[in-house]
Structure formats: structure tokens, C-alpha cells
mmCIF file of N, CA and C in Angstrom:
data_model
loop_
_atom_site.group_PDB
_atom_site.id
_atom_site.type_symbol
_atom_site.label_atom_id
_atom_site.label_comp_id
_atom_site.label_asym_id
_atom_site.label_seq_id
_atom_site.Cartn_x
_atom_site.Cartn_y
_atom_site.Cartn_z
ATOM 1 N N UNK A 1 13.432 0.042 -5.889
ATOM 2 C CA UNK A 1 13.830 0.677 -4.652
ATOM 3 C C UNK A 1 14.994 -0.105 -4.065
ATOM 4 N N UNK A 2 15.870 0.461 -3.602
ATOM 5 C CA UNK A 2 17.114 -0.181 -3.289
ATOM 6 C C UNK A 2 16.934 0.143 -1.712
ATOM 7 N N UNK A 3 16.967 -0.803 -0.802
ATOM 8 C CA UNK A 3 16.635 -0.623 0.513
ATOM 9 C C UNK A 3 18.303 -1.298 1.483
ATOM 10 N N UNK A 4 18.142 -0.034 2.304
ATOM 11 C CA UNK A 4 19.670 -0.522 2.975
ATOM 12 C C UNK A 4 19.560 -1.368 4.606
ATOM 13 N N UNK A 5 17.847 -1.470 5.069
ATOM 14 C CA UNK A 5 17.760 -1.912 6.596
ATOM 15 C C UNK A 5 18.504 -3.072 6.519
ATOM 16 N N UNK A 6 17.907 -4.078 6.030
ATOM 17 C CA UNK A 6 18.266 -5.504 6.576
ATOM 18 C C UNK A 6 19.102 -6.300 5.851
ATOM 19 N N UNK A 7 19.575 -5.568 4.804
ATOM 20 C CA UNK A 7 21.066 -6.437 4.180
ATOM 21 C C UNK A 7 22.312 -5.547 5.533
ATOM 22 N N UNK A 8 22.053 -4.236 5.803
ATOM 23 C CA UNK A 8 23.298 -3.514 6.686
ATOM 24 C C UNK A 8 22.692 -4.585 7.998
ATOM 25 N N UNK A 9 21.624 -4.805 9.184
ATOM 26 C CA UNK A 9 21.946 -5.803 9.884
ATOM 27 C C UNK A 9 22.354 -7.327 9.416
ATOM 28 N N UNK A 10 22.112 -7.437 8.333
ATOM 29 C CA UNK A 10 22.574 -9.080 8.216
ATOM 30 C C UNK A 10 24.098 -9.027 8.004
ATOM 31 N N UNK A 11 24.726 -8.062 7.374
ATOM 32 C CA UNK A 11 26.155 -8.210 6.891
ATOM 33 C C UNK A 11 26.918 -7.281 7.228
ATOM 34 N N UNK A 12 26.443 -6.173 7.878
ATOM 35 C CA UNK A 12 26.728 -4.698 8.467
ATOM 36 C C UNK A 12 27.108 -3.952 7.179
ATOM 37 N N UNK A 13 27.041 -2.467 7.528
ATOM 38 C CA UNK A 13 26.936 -1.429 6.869
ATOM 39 C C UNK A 13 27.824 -1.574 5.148
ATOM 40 N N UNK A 14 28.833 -1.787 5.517
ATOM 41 C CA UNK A 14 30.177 -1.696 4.711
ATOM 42 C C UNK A 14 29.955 -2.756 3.351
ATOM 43 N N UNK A 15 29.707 -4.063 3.748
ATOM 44 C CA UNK A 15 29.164 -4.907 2.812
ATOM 45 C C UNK A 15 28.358 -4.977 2.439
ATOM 46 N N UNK A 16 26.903 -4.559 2.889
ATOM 47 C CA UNK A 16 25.794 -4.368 2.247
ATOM 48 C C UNK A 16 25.701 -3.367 1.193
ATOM 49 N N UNK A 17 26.400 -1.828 1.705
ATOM 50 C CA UNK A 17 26.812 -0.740 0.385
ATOM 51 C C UNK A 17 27.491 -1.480 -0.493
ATOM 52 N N UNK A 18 28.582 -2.292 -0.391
ATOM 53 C CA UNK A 18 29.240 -2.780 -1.433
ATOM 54 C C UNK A 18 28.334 -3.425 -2.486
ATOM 55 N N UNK A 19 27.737 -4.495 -1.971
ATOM 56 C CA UNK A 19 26.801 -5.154 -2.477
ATOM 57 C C UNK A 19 25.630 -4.560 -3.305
ATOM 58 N N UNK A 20 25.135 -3.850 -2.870
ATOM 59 C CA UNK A 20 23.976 -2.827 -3.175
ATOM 60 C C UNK A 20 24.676 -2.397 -4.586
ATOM 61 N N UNK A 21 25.759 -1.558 -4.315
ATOM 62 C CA UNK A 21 26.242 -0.960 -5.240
ATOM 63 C C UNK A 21 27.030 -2.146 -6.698
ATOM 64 N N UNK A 22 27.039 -2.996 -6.141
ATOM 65 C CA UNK A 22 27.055 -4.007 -7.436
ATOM 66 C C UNK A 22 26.190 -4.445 -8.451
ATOM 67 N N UNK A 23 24.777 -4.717 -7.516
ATOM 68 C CA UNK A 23 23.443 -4.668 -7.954
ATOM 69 C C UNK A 23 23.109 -4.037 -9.023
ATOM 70 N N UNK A 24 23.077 -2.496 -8.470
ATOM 71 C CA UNK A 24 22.764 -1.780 -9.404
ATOM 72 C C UNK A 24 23.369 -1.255 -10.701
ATOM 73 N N UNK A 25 25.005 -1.586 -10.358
ATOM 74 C CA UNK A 25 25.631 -1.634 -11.819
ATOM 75 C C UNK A 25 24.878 -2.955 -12.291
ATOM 76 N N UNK A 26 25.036 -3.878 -11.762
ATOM 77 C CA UNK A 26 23.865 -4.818 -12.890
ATOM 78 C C UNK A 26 22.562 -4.523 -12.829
ATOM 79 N N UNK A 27 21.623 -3.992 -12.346
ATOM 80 C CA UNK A 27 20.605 -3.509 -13.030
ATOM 81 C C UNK A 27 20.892 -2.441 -14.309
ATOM 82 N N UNK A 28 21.645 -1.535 -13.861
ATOM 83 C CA UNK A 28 22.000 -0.601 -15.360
ATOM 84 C C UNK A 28 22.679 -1.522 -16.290
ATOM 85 N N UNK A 29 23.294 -1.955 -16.075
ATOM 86 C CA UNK A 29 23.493 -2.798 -17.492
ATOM 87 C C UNK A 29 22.574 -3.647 -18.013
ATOM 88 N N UNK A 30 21.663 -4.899 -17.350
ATOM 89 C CA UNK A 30 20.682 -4.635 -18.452
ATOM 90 C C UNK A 30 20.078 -4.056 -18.760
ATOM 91 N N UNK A 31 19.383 -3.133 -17.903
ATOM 92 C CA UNK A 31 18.526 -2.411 -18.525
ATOM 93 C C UNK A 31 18.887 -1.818 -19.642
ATOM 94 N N UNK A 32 20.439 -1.410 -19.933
ATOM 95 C CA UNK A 32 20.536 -0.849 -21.255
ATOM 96 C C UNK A 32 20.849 -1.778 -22.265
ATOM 97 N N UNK A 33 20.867 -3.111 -21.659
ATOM 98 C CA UNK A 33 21.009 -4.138 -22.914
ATOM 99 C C UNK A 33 19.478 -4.305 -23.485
ATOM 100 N N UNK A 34 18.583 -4.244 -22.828
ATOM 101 C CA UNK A 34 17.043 -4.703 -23.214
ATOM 102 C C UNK A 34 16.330 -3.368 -23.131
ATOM 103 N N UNK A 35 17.411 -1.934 -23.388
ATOM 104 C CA UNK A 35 16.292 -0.942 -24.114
ATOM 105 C C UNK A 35 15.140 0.039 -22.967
ATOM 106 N N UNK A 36 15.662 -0.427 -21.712
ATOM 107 C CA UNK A 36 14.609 -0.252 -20.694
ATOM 108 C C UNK A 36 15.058 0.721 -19.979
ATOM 109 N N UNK A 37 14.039 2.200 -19.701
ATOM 110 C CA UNK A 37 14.641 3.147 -18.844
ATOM 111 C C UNK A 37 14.646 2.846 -17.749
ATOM 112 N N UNK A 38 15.642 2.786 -16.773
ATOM 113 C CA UNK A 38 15.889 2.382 -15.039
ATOM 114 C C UNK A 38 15.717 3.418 -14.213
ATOM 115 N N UNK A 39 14.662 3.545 -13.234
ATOM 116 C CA UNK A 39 14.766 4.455 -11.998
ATOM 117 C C UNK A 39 14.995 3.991 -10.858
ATOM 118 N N UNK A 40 16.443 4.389 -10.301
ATOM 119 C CA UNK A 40 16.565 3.835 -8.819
ATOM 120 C C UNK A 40 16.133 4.470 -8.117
ATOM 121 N N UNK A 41 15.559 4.556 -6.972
ATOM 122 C CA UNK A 41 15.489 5.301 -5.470
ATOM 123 C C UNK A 41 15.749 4.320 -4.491
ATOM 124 N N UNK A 42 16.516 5.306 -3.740
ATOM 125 C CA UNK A 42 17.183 4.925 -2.243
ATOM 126 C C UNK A 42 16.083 5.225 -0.848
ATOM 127 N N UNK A 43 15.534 4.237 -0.538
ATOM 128 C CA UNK A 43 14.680 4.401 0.534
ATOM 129 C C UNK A 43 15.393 4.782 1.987
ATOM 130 N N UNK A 44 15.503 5.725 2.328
ATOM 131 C CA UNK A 44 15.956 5.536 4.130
ATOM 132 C C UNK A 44 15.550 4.944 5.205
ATOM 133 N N UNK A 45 16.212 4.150 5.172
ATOM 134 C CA UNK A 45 15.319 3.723 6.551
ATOM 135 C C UNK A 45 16.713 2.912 7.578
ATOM 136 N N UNK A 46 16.035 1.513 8.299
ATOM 137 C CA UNK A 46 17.015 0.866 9.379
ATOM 138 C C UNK A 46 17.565 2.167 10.467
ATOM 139 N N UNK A 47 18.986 1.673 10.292
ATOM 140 C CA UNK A 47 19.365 2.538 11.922
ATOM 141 C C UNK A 47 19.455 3.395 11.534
ATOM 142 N N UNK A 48 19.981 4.166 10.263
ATOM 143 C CA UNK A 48 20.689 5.574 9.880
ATOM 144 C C UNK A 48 19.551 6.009 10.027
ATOM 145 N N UNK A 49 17.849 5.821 9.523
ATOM 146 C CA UNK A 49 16.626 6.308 9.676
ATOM 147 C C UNK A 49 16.661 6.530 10.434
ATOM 148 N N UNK A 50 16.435 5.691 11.936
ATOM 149 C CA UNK A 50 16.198 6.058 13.264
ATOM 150 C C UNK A 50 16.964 6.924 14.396
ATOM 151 N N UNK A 51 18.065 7.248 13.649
ATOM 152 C CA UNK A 51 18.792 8.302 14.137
ATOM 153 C C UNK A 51 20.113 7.244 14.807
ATOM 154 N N UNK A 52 20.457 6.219 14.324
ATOM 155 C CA UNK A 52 21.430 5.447 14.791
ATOM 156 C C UNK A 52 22.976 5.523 14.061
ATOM 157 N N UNK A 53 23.161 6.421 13.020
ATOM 158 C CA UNK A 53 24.114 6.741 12.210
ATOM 159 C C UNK A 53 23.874 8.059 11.797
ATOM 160 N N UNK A 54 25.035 8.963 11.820
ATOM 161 C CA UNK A 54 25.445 10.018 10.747
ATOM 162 C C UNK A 54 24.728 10.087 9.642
ATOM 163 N N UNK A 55 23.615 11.064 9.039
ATOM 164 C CA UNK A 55 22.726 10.572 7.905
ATOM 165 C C UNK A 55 23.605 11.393 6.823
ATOM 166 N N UNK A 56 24.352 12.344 6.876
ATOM 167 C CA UNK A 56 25.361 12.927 6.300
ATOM 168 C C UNK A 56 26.557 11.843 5.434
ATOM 169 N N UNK A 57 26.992 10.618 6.314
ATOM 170 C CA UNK A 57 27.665 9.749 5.897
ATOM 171 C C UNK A 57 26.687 8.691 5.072
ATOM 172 N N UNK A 58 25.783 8.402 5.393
ATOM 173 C CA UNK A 58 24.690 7.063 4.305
ATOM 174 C C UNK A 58 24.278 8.175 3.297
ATOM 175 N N UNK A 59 24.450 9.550 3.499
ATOM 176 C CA UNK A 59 24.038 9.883 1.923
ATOM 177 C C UNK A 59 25.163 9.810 1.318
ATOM 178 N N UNK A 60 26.741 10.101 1.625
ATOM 179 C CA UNK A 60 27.738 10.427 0.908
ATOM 180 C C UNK A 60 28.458 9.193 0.400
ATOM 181 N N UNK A 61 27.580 7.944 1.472
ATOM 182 C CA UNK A 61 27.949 6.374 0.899
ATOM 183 C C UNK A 61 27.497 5.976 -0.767
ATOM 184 N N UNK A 62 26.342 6.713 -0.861
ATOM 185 C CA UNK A 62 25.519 6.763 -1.882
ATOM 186 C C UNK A 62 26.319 6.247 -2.897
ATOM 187 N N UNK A 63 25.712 4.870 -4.142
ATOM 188 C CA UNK A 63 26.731 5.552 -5.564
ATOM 189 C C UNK A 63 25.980 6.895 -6.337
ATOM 190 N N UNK A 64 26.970 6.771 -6.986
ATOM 191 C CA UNK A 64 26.859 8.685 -7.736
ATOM 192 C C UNK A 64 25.635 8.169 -9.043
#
């Protein structure tokens, strides 16, 4: 589960997606080095959850 609350307050929004989205290119890569099927899910939650952001924009932040 890739969770966006408390890396977006510790580093705000912009760097935490960045980050996130680095992650998970390294999770897909090993996983396809060691053979292993990967399921991500994106949990909603923090401010965009609580109605503190555009939820239209944290989905379209999304990687593809």
C-alpha cells in the first residue's frame, strides 16, 4: 500500500509524490528481477481524504 498522509505533511505534497513515485519504480524493478508479481494500491487518505485538496488533482498526480 503506498500511503500519501504523512510523507505529504512531512515534506509537502510535491515531494512526497515525487518520492513515492520513485519507490515504486523500485519496487517494480525488483520485483521483476526476483520473479515476483507486484500489487500496488493507493490508499486515500491525509488532507486530500478529508476534503483539504482537489481529489480530482491527487488522482491525476497518480503514476500511470
Amino acid at each position: 500500500m503506498i500511503g500519501y498522509s504523512d510523507s505529504g505533511k512531512d515534506v509537502g505534497r510535491l515531494s512526497a509524490a515525487w518520492q513515492l513515485y520513485k519507490v515504486q519504480e523500485e519496487l517494480t524493478n525488483v520485483a521483476k528481477k526476483l520473479g515476483v508479481k507486484l500489487t500496488v494500491f493507493h490508499r486515500r487518505g491525509g488532507t486530500v481524504g478529508r476534503g483539504g485538496g482537489p481529489t480530482h488533482l491527487a488522482i491525476l498526480s497518480q503514476p500511470p
